[in-house]
PDB file of C-alpha atoms and ligand atoms in Angstrom:
ATOM      1  CA  UNK A 286      68.276 107.756 103.507  1.00  0.00           C
ATOM      2  CA  UNK A 287      70.600 108.992 106.203  1.00  0.00           C
ATOM      3  CA  UNK A 288      73.492 111.260 105.242  1.00  0.00           C
ATOM      4  CA  UNK A 289      77.063 110.471 105.848  1.00  0.00           C
ATOM      5  CA  UNK A 290      79.474 113.154 106.927  1.00  0.00           C
ATOM      6  CA  UNK A 291      82.891 112.970 105.318  1.00  0.00           C
ATOM      7  CA  UNK A 292      85.693 112.374 107.836  1.00  0.00           C
ATOM      8  CA  UNK A 293      88.191 114.579 105.858  1.00  0.00           C
ATOM      9  CA  UNK A 294      86.123 117.743 104.752  1.00  0.00           C
ATOM     10  CA  UNK A 295      83.204 117.286 107.043  1.00  0.00           C
ATOM     11  CA  UNK A 296      80.592 117.676 104.042  1.00  0.00           C
ATOM     12  CA  UNK A 297      77.515 115.482 103.997  1.00  0.00           C
ATOM     13  CA  UNK A 298      77.369 112.574 101.326  1.00  0.00           C
ATOM     14  CA  UNK A 299      73.997 111.650 100.368  1.00  0.00           C
ATOM     15  CA  UNK A 300      74.911 108.775  97.855  1.00  0.00           C
ATOM     16  CA  UNK A 301      74.353 105.499 100.112  1.00  0.00           C
ATOM     17  CA  UNK A 302      76.744 103.623  97.712  1.00  0.00           C
ATOM     18  CA  UNK A 303      79.491 106.264  97.733  1.00  0.00           C
ATOM     19  CA  UNK A 304      82.805 104.865  98.812  1.00  0.00           C
ATOM     20  CA  UNK A 305      84.710 108.031  97.972  1.00  0.00           C
ATOM     21  CA  UNK A 306      83.857 111.569  99.014  1.00  0.00           C
ATOM     22  CA  UNK A 307      82.524 113.706  96.260  1.00  0.00           C
ATOM     23  CA  UNK A 308      84.209 116.974  97.423  1.00  0.00           C
ATOM     24  CA  UNK A 309      87.780 115.809  98.470  1.00  0.00           C
ATOM     25  CA  UNK A 310      87.992 112.260  96.944  1.00  0.00           C
ATOM     26  CA  UNK A 311      88.870 110.870 100.483  1.00  0.00           C
ATOM     27  CA  UNK A 312      87.771 107.316 101.535  1.00  0.00           C
ATOM     28  CA  UNK A 313      84.541 107.372 103.651  1.00  0.00           C
ATOM     29  CA  UNK A 314      85.888 104.055 105.336  1.00  0.00           C
ATOM     30  CA  UNK A 315      82.461 102.166 104.613  1.00  0.00           C
ATOM     31  CA  UNK A 316      83.860  99.036 103.099  1.00  0.00           C
ATOM     32  CA  UNK A 317      85.949  98.327 106.383  1.00  0.00           C
ATOM     33  CA  UNK A 318      82.828  98.820 108.557  1.00  0.00           C
ATOM     34  CA  UNK A 319      80.664  96.481 106.756  1.00  0.00           C
ATOM     35  CA  UNK A 320      83.447  93.963 106.815  1.00  0.00           C
ATOM     36  CA  UNK A 321      84.128  94.179 110.420  1.00  0.00           C
ATOM     37  CA  UNK A 322      80.578  93.735 111.240  1.00  0.00           C
ATOM     38  CA  UNK A 323      80.276  90.660 109.161  1.00  0.00           C
ATOM     39  CA  UNK A 324      83.514  89.375 110.940  1.00  0.00           C
ATOM     40  CA  UNK A 325      82.046  90.065 114.166  1.00  0.00           C
ATOM     41  CA  UNK A 326      78.840  88.257 113.424  1.00  0.00           C
ATOM     42  CA  UNK A 327      80.734  85.244 112.185  1.00  0.00           C
ATOM     43  CA  UNK A 328      82.847  85.298 115.450  1.00  0.00           C
ATOM     44  CA  UNK A 329      79.541  85.342 117.241  1.00  0.00           C
ATOM     45  CA  UNK A 330      78.258  82.191 115.556  1.00  0.00           C
ATOM     46  CA  UNK A 331      81.630  80.570 116.262  1.00  0.00           C
ATOM     47  CA  UNK A 332      81.523  81.388 119.964  1.00  0.00           C
ATOM     48  CA  UNK A 333      78.125  79.916 120.278  1.00  0.00           C
ATOM     49  CA  UNK A 334      79.185  76.857 118.539  1.00  0.00           C
ATOM     50  CA  UNK A 335      82.046  76.459 120.853  1.00  0.00           C
ATOM     51  CA  UNK A 336      80.002  77.015 123.927  1.00  0.00           C
ATOM     52  CA  UNK A 337      77.525  74.245 122.875  1.00  0.00           C
ATOM     53  CA  UNK A 338      80.441  72.000 122.185  1.00  0.00           C
ATOM     54  CA  UNK A 339      81.998  72.544 125.533  1.00  0.00           C
ATOM     55  CA  UNK A 340      78.709  71.871 127.348  1.00  0.00           C
ATOM     56  CA  UNK A 341      78.314  68.699 125.332  1.00  0.00           C
ATOM     57  CA  UNK A 342      81.870  67.629 126.087  1.00  0.00           C
ATOM     58  CA  UNK A 343      81.144  68.222 129.763  1.00  0.00           C
ATOM     59  CA  UNK A 344      78.174  66.107 129.904  1.00  0.00           C
ATOM     60  CA  UNK A 345      79.869  63.168 127.926  1.00  0.00           C
ATOM     61  CA  UNK A 346      82.849  63.472 130.489  1.00  0.00           C
ATOM     62  CA  UNK A 347      80.246  63.375 133.327  1.00  0.00           C
ATOM     63  CA  UNK A 348      78.479  60.221 131.879  1.00  0.00           C
ATOM     64  CA  UNK A 349      81.672  58.436 131.088  1.00  0.00           C
ATOM     65  CA  UNK A 350      82.982  58.682 134.731  1.00  0.00           C
TER      66      UNK A 350
HETATM   67 ZN1   ZN N 686      85.457 114.879 101.851  1.00  0.00          ZN
END
């Protein structure tokens, strides 16, 4: 697995599930990263859904007129 460098003491963390540094006890900030990437993915889906909805709405308006 890939090692992670602690942002506080710059020591490598080899535990992939560790949320706190083994040396200084500082937060590694992993939970936030995962959450942000999940939100970004959800936003992407919402954007695509919105685009499809707008295109369909435009077609409906064209046919109505
Ligand atoms: Zn540390």
